[in-house]
Structures are given as structure tokens and as C-alpha cells.
GROMACS .gro file of C-alpha atoms in nm:
model
  403
    1GLU     CA    1  10.229   7.501  17.910
    2MET     CA    2  10.118   7.820  17.737
    3LEU     CA    3  10.404   7.778  17.489
    4GLU     CA    4  10.279   7.429  17.404
    5ARG     CA    5   9.929   7.558  17.340
    6LEU     CA    6  10.058   7.845  17.130
    7VAL     CA    7  10.250   7.595  16.915
    8ALA     CA    8   9.938   7.383  16.868
    9ALA     CA    9   9.689   7.667  16.833
   10ARG     CA   10   9.477   7.716  16.522
   11LEU     CA   11   9.349   8.071  16.569
   12GLU     CA   12   9.075   8.160  16.323
   13THR     CA   13   8.784   8.293  16.531
   14ALA     CA   14   8.723   8.483  16.855
   15GLU     CA   15   8.625   8.153  17.017
   16ASP     CA   16   8.967   8.015  16.924
   17TYR     CA   17   9.137   8.291  17.123
   18LEU     CA   18   8.910   8.234  17.424
   19GLU     CA   19   8.990   7.864  17.418
   20LEU     CA   20   9.360   7.942  17.404
   21LEU     CA   21   9.335   8.155  17.722
   22ASP     CA   22   9.118   7.902  17.905
   23PRO     CA   23   9.347   7.672  18.108
   24THR     CA   24   9.101   7.383  18.065
   25ALA     CA   25   9.089   7.419  17.685
   26ALA     CA   26   9.345   7.146  17.620
   27THR     CA   27   9.104   6.880  17.741
   28THR     CA   28   8.766   7.035  17.658
   29SER     CA   29   8.812   7.114  17.290
   30ARG     CA   30   8.872   6.884  16.998
   31ARG     CA   31   9.218   7.031  16.940
   32PRO     CA   32   9.522   6.805  16.919
   33TYR     CA   33   9.826   6.821  17.139
   34PRO     CA   34  10.147   6.961  16.987
   35PHE     CA   35  10.302   6.681  16.784
   36PHE     CA   36  10.628   6.537  16.915
   37LEU     CA   37  10.879   6.502  16.631
   38ALA     CA   38  11.184   6.281  16.583
   39ALA     CA   39  11.529   6.404  16.488
   40PRO     CA   40  11.726   6.227  16.212
   41LEU     CA   41  11.988   5.984  16.335
   42ASP     CA   42  12.320   6.067  16.173
   43GLU     CA   43  12.549   5.849  16.384
   44PRO     CA   44  12.572   5.475  16.459
   45PRO     CA   45  12.282   5.376  16.687
   46ALA     CA   46  12.525   5.210  16.930
   47MET     CA   47  12.612   5.565  17.041
   48LEU     CA   48  12.270   5.572  17.208
   49GLY     CA   49  12.371   5.318  17.471
   50ASP     CA   50  12.193   4.996  17.563
   51VAL     CA   51  11.926   4.899  17.310
   52ALA     CA   52  11.705   4.785  17.599
   53GLY     CA   53  11.647   5.149  17.686
   54TRP     CA   54  11.482   5.218  17.352
   55GLN     CA   55  11.148   5.129  17.197
   56VAL     CA   56  11.207   5.032  16.834
   57GLU     CA   57  10.924   5.070  16.581
   58TRP     CA   58  10.887   5.093  16.205
   59LYS     CA   59  10.886   5.439  16.050
   60TRP     CA   60  10.568   5.432  15.847
   61ASP     CA   61  10.515   5.594  15.507
   62GLY     CA   62  10.177   5.748  15.577
   63VAL     CA   63  10.024   6.068  15.714
   64ARG     CA   64  10.098   6.147  16.079
   65ALA     CA   65   9.776   6.215  16.267
   66GLN     CA   66   9.611   6.254  16.605
   67LEU     CA   67   9.262   6.124  16.669
   68VAL     CA   68   9.083   6.332  16.934
   69ARG     CA   69   8.760   6.211  17.096
   70ARG     CA   70   8.613   6.473  17.331
   71GLY     CA   71   8.270   6.614  17.406
   72GLY     CA   72   8.094   6.343  17.210
   73GLU     CA   73   8.276   6.445  16.892
   74THR     CA   74   8.570   6.304  16.698
   75ALA     CA   75   8.838   6.506  16.522
   76LEU     CA   76   9.115   6.374  16.301
   77TRP     CA   77   9.412   6.610  16.272
   78THR     CA   78   9.723   6.591  16.059
   79ARG     CA   79  10.060   6.712  16.181
   80GLY     CA   80  10.003   7.023  15.968
   81GLU     CA   81   9.699   7.116  16.184
   82GLU     CA   82   9.451   7.019  15.912
   83LEU     CA   83   9.121   6.851  15.993
   84VAL     CA   84   9.080   6.549  15.766
   85GLY     CA   85   8.785   6.366  15.916
   86PRO     CA   86   8.566   6.418  15.607
   87GLN     CA   87   8.828   6.246  15.391
   88PHE     CA   88   8.834   5.937  15.614
   89PRO     CA   89   8.479   5.878  15.738
   90GLU     CA   90   8.543   5.509  15.807
   91VAL     CA   91   8.799   5.602  16.073
   92VAL     CA   92   8.579   5.870  16.231
   93ALA     CA   93   8.277   5.638  16.237
   94ALA     CA   94   8.475   5.362  16.407
   95ALA     CA   95   8.589   5.607  16.677
   96GLU     CA   96   8.235   5.711  16.772
   97SER     CA   97   8.226   5.439  17.038
   98PHE     CA   98   8.546   5.561  17.204
   99PRO     CA   99   8.505   5.712  17.551
  100ASP     CA  100   8.539   6.087  17.577
  101GLY     CA  101   8.887   6.203  17.668
  102THR     CA  102   9.075   5.972  17.429
  103VAL     CA  103   9.361   6.101  17.215
  104LEU     CA  104   9.570   5.872  16.994
  105ASP     CA  105   9.889   5.951  16.804
  106GLY     CA  106   9.957   5.747  16.495
  107GLU     CA  107   9.961   5.720  16.119
  108LEU     CA  108   9.697   5.706  15.848
  109LEU     CA  109   9.763   5.425  15.598
  110VAL     CA  110   9.577   5.253  15.317
  111VAL     CA  111   9.559   4.886  15.415
  112ARG     CA  112   9.371   4.628  15.213
  113ALA     CA  113   9.358   4.256  15.289
  114GLY     CA  114   9.646   4.287  15.531
  115ARG     CA  115   9.885   4.477  15.305
  116GLN     CA  116   9.979   4.843  15.309
  117LEU     CA  117   9.935   5.016  14.976
  118GLY     CA  118  10.171   5.295  14.870
  119PHE     CA  119  10.159   5.659  14.974
  120ASN     CA  120  10.030   5.753  14.628
  121MET     CA  121   9.715   5.553  14.709
  122LEU     CA  122   9.676   5.736  15.039
  123SER     CA  123   9.725   6.065  14.856
  124LYS     CA  124   9.423   5.985  14.639
  125ARG     CA  125   9.205   5.954  14.948
  126LEU     CA  126   9.358   6.260  15.113
  127HIS     CA  127   9.254   6.480  14.822
  128ARG     CA  128   8.896   6.353  14.808
  129LYS     CA  129   8.691   6.566  15.047
  130ALA     CA  130   8.381   6.351  15.006
  131PRO     CA  131   8.489   5.993  14.925
  132THR     CA  132   8.238   5.764  14.760
  133ARG     CA  133   8.155   5.413  14.870
  134ARG     CA  134   8.375   5.288  14.589
  135ASP     CA  135   8.667   5.502  14.712
  136ILE     CA  136   8.635   5.358  15.062
  137ALA     CA  137   8.608   5.001  14.934
  138GLU     CA  138   8.902   5.028  14.694
  139LEU     CA  139   9.129   5.228  14.926
  140PRO     CA  140   9.027   5.160  15.288
  141VAL     CA  141   9.218   5.376  15.534
  142ALA     CA  142   9.324   5.264  15.880
  143PHE     CA  143   9.452   5.460  16.178
  144LEU     CA  144   9.768   5.286  16.295
  145ALA     CA  145   9.806   5.377  16.662
  146TYR     CA  146  10.149   5.400  16.826
  147ASP     CA  147  10.091   5.626  17.126
  148LEU     CA  148   9.816   5.710  17.375
  149LEU     CA  149   9.826   6.076  17.480
  150GLU     CA  150   9.503   6.102  17.675
  151SER     CA  151   9.279   5.844  17.842
  152ASP     CA  152   8.954   5.916  18.028
  153GLY     CA  153   9.037   6.285  17.999
  154VAL     CA  154   9.375   6.246  18.172
  155ASP     CA  155   9.679   6.392  17.993
  156LEU     CA  156   9.935   6.111  17.977
  157ARG     CA  157  10.215   6.297  17.802
  158ASP     CA  158  10.432   6.322  18.113
  159GLU     CA  159  10.411   5.947  18.170
  160PRO     CA  160  10.710   5.740  18.046
  161LEU     CA  161  10.669   5.599  17.696
  162GLY     CA  162  10.677   5.243  17.832
  163GLN     CA  163  10.377   5.315  18.053
  164ARG     CA  164  10.184   5.486  17.773
  165ARG     CA  165  10.256   5.188  17.546
  166ARG     CA  166  10.119   4.941  17.802
  167GLN     CA  167   9.800   5.144  17.830
  168LEU     CA  168   9.772   5.159  17.452
  169GLU     CA  169   9.812   4.783  17.424
  170THR     CA  170   9.540   4.735  17.687
  171LEU     CA  171   9.307   4.961  17.490
  172ALA     CA  172   9.389   4.777  17.166
  173ALA     CA  173   9.320   4.438  17.325
  174LEU     CA  174   8.984   4.555  17.465
  175ARG     CA  175   8.878   4.684  17.124
  176GLY     CA  176   9.020   4.400  16.918
  177TRP     CA  177   9.270   4.601  16.714
  178PRO     CA  178   9.510   4.367  16.536
  179VAL     CA  179   9.884   4.433  16.534
  180PHE     CA  180   9.988   4.527  16.182
  181GLU     CA  181  10.313   4.362  16.078
  182PRO     CA  182  10.431   4.483  15.734
  183PRO     CA  183  10.554   4.177  15.544
  184PRO     CA  184  10.821   4.214  15.274
  185VAL     CA  185  10.687   4.220  14.919
  186GLY     CA  186  10.639   3.866  14.792
  187GLU     CA  187  10.618   3.703  15.133
  188PRO     CA  188  10.290   3.557  15.258
  189LEU     CA  189  10.098   3.735  15.531
  190PRO     CA  190  10.172   3.601  15.880
  191SER     CA  191   9.802   3.523  15.934
  192PRO     CA  192   9.473   3.562  15.746
  193ALA     CA  193   9.393   3.933  15.742
  194ARG     CA  194   9.054   4.080  15.803
  195ASP     CA  195   8.940   4.343  15.556
  196SER     CA  196   8.890   4.712  15.620
  197GLU     CA  197   9.010   4.732  15.980
  198PRO     CA  198   8.974   5.101  16.075
  199PHE     CA  199   9.216   5.074  16.370
  200LEU     CA  200   9.544   4.887  16.390
  201LEU     CA  201   9.822   4.869  16.648
  202SER     CA  202  10.175   4.952  16.540
  203PRO     CA  203  10.413   4.672  16.642
  204VAL     CA  204  10.712   4.716  16.869
  205LEU     CA  205  11.023   4.533  16.751
  206ALA     CA  206  11.220   4.329  17.003
  207PRO     CA  207  11.587   4.350  16.899
  208THR     CA  208  11.845   4.198  17.132
  209ASP     CA  209  12.119   4.433  17.013
  210TRP     CA  210  12.189   4.715  16.769
  211ALA     CA  211  12.294   4.465  16.502
  212ALA     CA  212  11.937   4.332  16.503
  213VAL     CA  213  11.805   4.688  16.464
  214THR     CA  214  12.039   4.736  16.167
  215SER     CA  215  11.914   4.412  16.011
  216ALA     CA  216  11.551   4.519  16.055
  217ARG     CA  217  11.622   4.858  15.896
  218ALA     CA  218  11.778   4.679  15.596
  219THR     CA  219  11.436   4.520  15.522
  220ALA     CA  220  11.243   4.847  15.546
  221ARG     CA  221  11.218   4.934  15.176
  222ASP     CA  222  11.089   4.584  15.091
  223ARG     CA  223  10.826   4.624  15.361
  224GLY     CA  224  10.705   4.959  15.228
  225VAL     CA  225  10.827   5.154  15.533
  226GLU     CA  226  11.087   5.430  15.559
  227GLY     CA  227  11.316   5.287  15.824
  228VAL     CA  228  11.295   5.252  16.202
  229MET     CA  229  11.204   5.480  16.492
  230LEU     CA  230  11.401   5.480  16.817
  231LYS     CA  231  11.212   5.619  17.117
  232ARG     CA  232  11.349   5.646  17.469
  233GLN     CA  233  11.152   5.406  17.692
  234ASP     CA  234  11.150   5.632  17.996
  235GLY     CA  235  11.085   5.954  17.804
  236PRO     CA  236  10.773   6.174  17.810
  237TYR     CA  237  10.584   6.290  17.501
  238GLY     CA  238  10.750   6.623  17.430
  239VAL     CA  239  10.684   6.921  17.207
  240ALA     CA  240  10.814   6.974  16.852
  241ARG     CA  241  11.161   6.826  16.787
  242THR     CA  242  11.363   6.753  17.103
  243ARG     CA  243  11.694   6.588  17.021
  244GLY     CA  244  11.782   6.285  17.225
  245GLU     CA  245  11.432   6.148  17.291
  246TRP     CA  246  11.302   6.028  16.953
  247TRP     CA  247  11.520   5.940  16.656
  248LYS     CA  248  11.427   5.842  16.300
  249TRP     CA  249  11.680   5.616  16.130
  250LYS     CA  250  11.566   5.619  15.770
  251ILE     CA  251  11.683   5.390  15.493
  252ASP     CA  252  11.957   5.521  15.266
  253PRO     CA  253  11.804   5.726  14.983
  254LEU     CA  254  11.796   5.634  14.617
  255GLU     CA  255  11.986   5.865  14.382
  256ILE     CA  256  12.011   5.968  14.018
  257ASP     CA  257  12.190   6.241  13.822
  258ALA     CA  258  11.936   6.469  13.654
  259VAL     CA  259  11.946   6.773  13.425
  260LEU     CA  260  11.805   7.110  13.528
  261ILE     CA  261  11.546   7.201  13.264
  262GLY     CA  262  11.359   7.489  13.426
  263ALA     CA  263  11.310   7.702  13.736
  264VAL     CA  264  11.090   7.955  13.913
  265ALA     CA  265  11.185   8.222  14.164
  266GLY     CA  266  11.188   8.132  14.531
  267HIS     CA  267  11.013   8.301  14.823
  268GLY     CA  268  11.118   8.487  15.135
  269ARG     CA  269  11.493   8.541  15.147
  270ARG     CA  270  11.520   8.359  14.813
  271ALA     CA  271  11.286   8.598  14.638
  272GLY     CA  272  11.451   8.730  14.323
  273LEU     CA  273  11.662   8.417  14.278
  274HIS     CA  274  11.549   8.120  14.069
  275THR     CA  275  11.579   7.848  14.332
  276ASP     CA  276  11.285   7.610  14.268
  277TYR     CA  277  11.415   7.375  14.002
  278THR     CA  278  11.261   7.133  13.752
  279PHE     CA  279  11.470   6.828  13.664
  280GLY     CA  280  11.460   6.577  13.383
  281VAL     CA  281  11.632   6.258  13.268
  282TRP     CA  282  11.689   6.119  12.921
  283ASP     CA  283  11.434   5.907  12.740
  284ASP     CA  284  11.475   5.826  12.372
  285GLY     CA  285  11.696   6.127  12.309
  286ARG     CA  286  11.485   6.385  12.493
  287LEU     CA  287  11.463   6.510  12.850
  288VAL     CA  288  11.145   6.424  13.042
  289LYS     CA  289  11.051   6.586  13.371
  290ILE     CA  290  11.082   6.368  13.680
  291ALA     CA  291  11.090   6.603  13.980
  292ASN     CA  292  11.092   6.949  14.132
  293ALA     CA  293  11.347   7.021  14.404
  294TYR     CA  294  11.479   7.329  14.579
  295SER     CA  295  11.693   7.227  14.878
  296GLY     CA  296  12.056   7.119  14.896
  297LEU     CA  297  12.267   7.399  14.747
  298THR     CA  298  12.472   7.662  14.930
  299ASP     CA  299  12.388   8.033  14.904
  300GLU     CA  300  12.686   8.082  14.674
  301GLU     CA  301  12.572   7.799  14.447
  302LEU     CA  302  12.218   7.935  14.439
  303THR     CA  303  12.347   8.269  14.317
  304GLU     CA  304  12.564   8.106  14.052
  305VAL     CA  305  12.284   7.879  13.930
  306ASP     CA  306  12.048   8.179  13.910
  307ARG     CA  307  12.297   8.362  13.690
  308ILE     CA  308  12.322   8.061  13.456
  309ILE     CA  309  11.943   8.026  13.441
  310ARG     CA  310  11.905   8.388  13.335
  311MET     CA  311  12.175   8.348  13.069
  312THR     CA  312  12.031   8.026  12.923
  313THR     CA  313  11.656   8.096  12.932
  314LEU     CA  314  11.480   7.957  12.623
  315GLU     CA  315  11.117   8.023  12.712
  316LYS     CA  316  10.897   8.181  12.978
  317LYS     CA  317  10.559   8.053  13.093
  318GLY     CA  318  10.438   8.281  13.370
  319PRO     CA  319  10.697   8.262  13.649
  320TRP     CA  320  10.858   7.948  13.503
  321ARG     CA  321  11.167   7.966  13.282
  322GLY     CA  322  11.271   7.682  13.054
  323VAL     CA  323  11.647   7.672  13.004
  324THR     CA  324  11.910   7.525  12.777
  325PRO     CA  325  12.024   7.199  12.943
  326SER     CA  326  12.365   7.269  13.094
  327LEU     CA  327  12.357   7.180  13.465
  328VAL     CA  328  12.354   6.834  13.623
  329MET     CA  329  12.253   6.777  13.985
  330GLN     CA  330  12.263   6.461  14.193
  331LEU     CA  331  11.915   6.402  14.334
  332ALA     CA  332  11.820   6.186  14.631
  333PHE     CA  333  11.472   6.053  14.707
  334GLU     CA  334  11.303   5.793  14.923
  335ARG     CA  335  11.110   5.589  14.668
  336VAL     CA  336  11.008   5.564  14.304
  337ALA     CA  337  10.659   5.452  14.204
  338GLU     CA  338  10.460   5.413  13.886
  339SER     CA  339  10.236   5.715  13.827
  340THR     CA  340   9.971   5.799  13.571
  341ARG     CA  341   9.977   6.165  13.680
  342HIS     CA  342  10.324   6.232  13.541
  343ALA     CA  343  10.429   6.232  13.175
  344SER     CA  344  10.735   6.026  13.265
  345GLY     CA  345  10.513   5.752  13.412
  346VAL     CA  346  10.695   5.760  13.745
  347ALA     CA  347  10.691   5.971  14.060
  348VAL     CA  348  10.973   6.019  14.311
  349ARG     CA  349  10.910   6.077  14.681
  350PHE     CA  350  11.081   6.361  14.871
  351PRO     CA  351  11.330   6.467  14.602
  352ARG     CA  352  11.617   6.692  14.713
  353ILE     CA  353  11.952   6.802  14.573
  354VAL     CA  354  12.259   6.623  14.708
  355ARG     CA  355  12.523   6.814  14.511
  356TRP     CA  356  12.597   6.998  14.189
  357ARG     CA  357  12.772   6.762  13.951
  358LYS     CA  358  13.007   7.009  13.782
  359ASP     CA  359  13.212   6.711  13.668
  360LYS     CA  360  12.929   6.585  13.444
  361SER     CA  361  12.780   6.710  13.119
  362PRO     CA  362  12.405   6.680  13.053
  363ALA     CA  363  12.472   6.390  12.815
  364GLU     CA  364  12.608   6.192  13.111
  365ALA     CA  365  12.294   6.229  13.323
  366GLY     CA  366  12.068   5.938  13.409
  367THR     CA  367  11.790   5.792  13.197
  368LEU     CA  368  11.427   5.709  13.254
  369ALA     CA  369  11.525   5.343  13.230
  370ASP     CA  370  11.769   5.398  13.519
  371LEU     CA  371  11.488   5.550  13.724
  372ARG     CA  372  11.240   5.277  13.636
  373ALA     CA  373  11.492   5.019  13.758
  374LEU     CA  374  11.447   5.173  14.104
  375VAL     CA  375  11.066   5.146  14.108
  376ALA     CA  376  10.952   4.978  14.427
  377PRO     CA  377  10.804   4.633  14.360
  378VAL     CA  378  10.427   4.630  14.393
  379GLU     CA  379  10.210   4.325  14.440
  380PRO     CA  380   9.877   4.303  14.258
  381LEU     CA  381   9.596   4.459  14.458
  382PRO     CA  382   9.400   4.197  14.651
  383PRO     CA  383   9.043   4.146  14.535
  384LEU     CA  384   8.774   4.366  14.684
  385PRO     CA  385   8.549   4.207  14.947
  386ARG     CA  386   8.183   4.199  14.836
  387PRO     CA  387   7.991   4.305  15.030
  388ILE     CA  388   8.178   4.498  15.299
  389THR     CA  389   7.885   4.468  15.543
  390PRO     CA  390   7.658   4.164  15.568
  391PRO     CA  391   7.334   4.154  15.367
  392GLY     CA  392   7.049   4.291  15.574
  393ASP     CA  393   7.276   4.511  15.785
  394ARG     CA  394   7.110   4.845  15.857
  395GLN     CA  395   7.420   5.026  15.729
  396THR     CA  396   7.455   5.106  15.361
  397ARG     CA  397   7.679   4.857  15.186
  398LEU     CA  398   8.007   5.019  15.092
  399TRP     CA  399   8.030   4.835  14.764
  400GLY     CA  400   7.690   4.864  14.599
  401GLU     CA  401   7.557   4.709  14.283
  402ASP     CA  402   7.495   5.059  14.148
  403GLU     CA  403   7.858   5.174  14.182
   0.00000   0.00000   0.00000
């Protein structure tokens, strides 16, 4: 138990240390429980046994979070132990009516008119510490609940997942949370969607066999999700990453061959070696930056690449070195989206190095057109509701005439 609290602890003040030593602190403070993490599934799912023993869910492309309601206060924590309530006041306000001793595990998503918007839209809200009414109206954030960790002050983590799910569904029904089914791009919504729902229930899929799970996973990218989650029905809510209880079976990554155009030195054991790389692809005869990546090479390759970087340096800007294009790496990433923040006009999600393409020259690397061909399809944003709250409501309208 103490180990769990040490893992979850955020120790910044003397009061933090006192709470850590207090055996009742876990249920009297606004702190989250240690997040339970899934391990990547690298083998056929049939190796897990009967599909009936597993709860199958979508793997969402949002921000993992716990909502903690205790002592008349609400706290919204990310998996990185960051408080983000100020960024998402619509979620915090909607939780004010929750009974004390409620802790939900779930995902923060931008959902408008029944459709999930991309992670880049959520990122805009995440970086706005004091969102305006226009921000909230244009990019409404919902907490998508998929687990109930505490109810009426009772820690439920040792209860089987199936039991926790039934209690979560009961709570969702009492509070009128709709189940959020992510439709593939281009398909109509399954039912008319209400706007700006601050709480949603994550659906549980009902596959009859592993072939059905495989078929569902094949639709993930079109639905804007990252794959499927497999959670043992009779398992407790554990600590950190415990192999065998929760698995994430992500969609196969997208890939492109890119040219190394710059680097900075790494940190820790990589200090002194240039291991954080900048990559580009061809566009109209020149290389344009598309990503930074640093994982995927062996220690021997890192040393060799560092030597080449030092030999081919063309310019230095602070810690960054621009180099003569000579190395090609195969990059993998989850998604490509249009972006106004990048000179290339696109952004890749979770880029990492797959292998060093020593068999390719820079001239044989991919192009910006190749990358744009992989951009995830995006439907036009649905129109904004006006007003968000009825005329005459005592609350301030979220979408005002003066905005």
C-alpha cells in the first residue's frame, strides 16, 4: 500500500509529506490513485484464451485522466500527475454535483455534435490555462469514463473489473451520461447527438470471438481511435504496468523514409552523443522538417550516427547542429494531420525510428506528397450551437454576442 502511495505521490510541501504518512490520506485528499497501465500486445490475441474472459474497449486518442471528487472539491489529474482542472472548467463544473468519495478513470476528448475531434484540437485546450467562452464553445471537452475506482468513499480497486463496470454503468444511467460510439469518418451518427456533454460513457464491445476483435481493430483509424483495449474481466485495478491484466492492441503504424537533417545532444546516459534527431522529407527539391525522434537505434548505431553528425555539421544554432543530408531512417507514427503550426503543413503523432536505411540514399527518401497521402480524413466541423445555455438562464452564455 505504501508503495502505491509513493508511486502516486506529488511531494511539494510539508503537508504533502504528512498526507503521505497518514494512512487515511488516500481517501481524504484530492490525490488520484496510481494509474493502471496496459502493456502492448505483441502476439495474436487468441493466445489470451477465451474472448469471453476479456472486456474489449476502444483505445482512445485523448488524455488519460482521473476525476477525483472529495471533501467538496473536484480535481482533474492527468496520468503525468498534472492538475488540469483550470483548462477544462466545463468538466469540473459538471462534477460539482457528484457525491464526495467519487473517483473516475477515463479519457479527456474534444467532442462536438457527437463526433470526436482530433488530438491536435485537444492539445489546443490543454495549453490554454484560462479558456475563454469561445474556446469552450468551439472545442468542448468531455470526460469519457471507463472505470470507477471509488464510490461513496469506498476504494473499489480490488473489485473485479466486471463488478466495477456494472457500478459505473449504474452511475452513468442515474446521471444520464450517453454512451459514446465513435462512428467511422463519413458515416452518419447512430442517433442525434446532444451538444457539449461534459461526461460520456466509454462503450464495451461485444465480440463473439477473436476474429470479431480483429475486425473491430481494423476500423480503428477510420474511427479516430488508436486500436482496442483488452482488460481481464475478473482482474483488479492494479498499479503501473502489470503484464497479463490489461493489453493495448494498437493499429499498425504508418511509415515513411525520412532524411536526418539535424540533431541535438541527448540527456542522461546519452549526454555527449547527438541522439535527438530532426527529420525531413522532400518537397519541390528541398528538405522540409516533419518530425523529431530519438528512439529506435541500438547503442552502436547511436555512436556511429553521432560520429557522422560531427563530420557533416553545416551549421550550429545553440545546441542544434544542421548537417549535410546523408542518412535515411524509416520512421513510424500513429497518425498524420494537417497543422498550421508546422512549416510542412502536417504533423505526425508519436514519431519513432524503426530502422536505419543504409540501403537508401537521401534522394530515395519520401516526399511531402507521400506524407500528405496519409493524412487522416477529417469531416467539416459541425456548426456551433447558439446559444449553449437557454436565454434567461442565470449562467453566462458560453457563446456571447461580444465574442
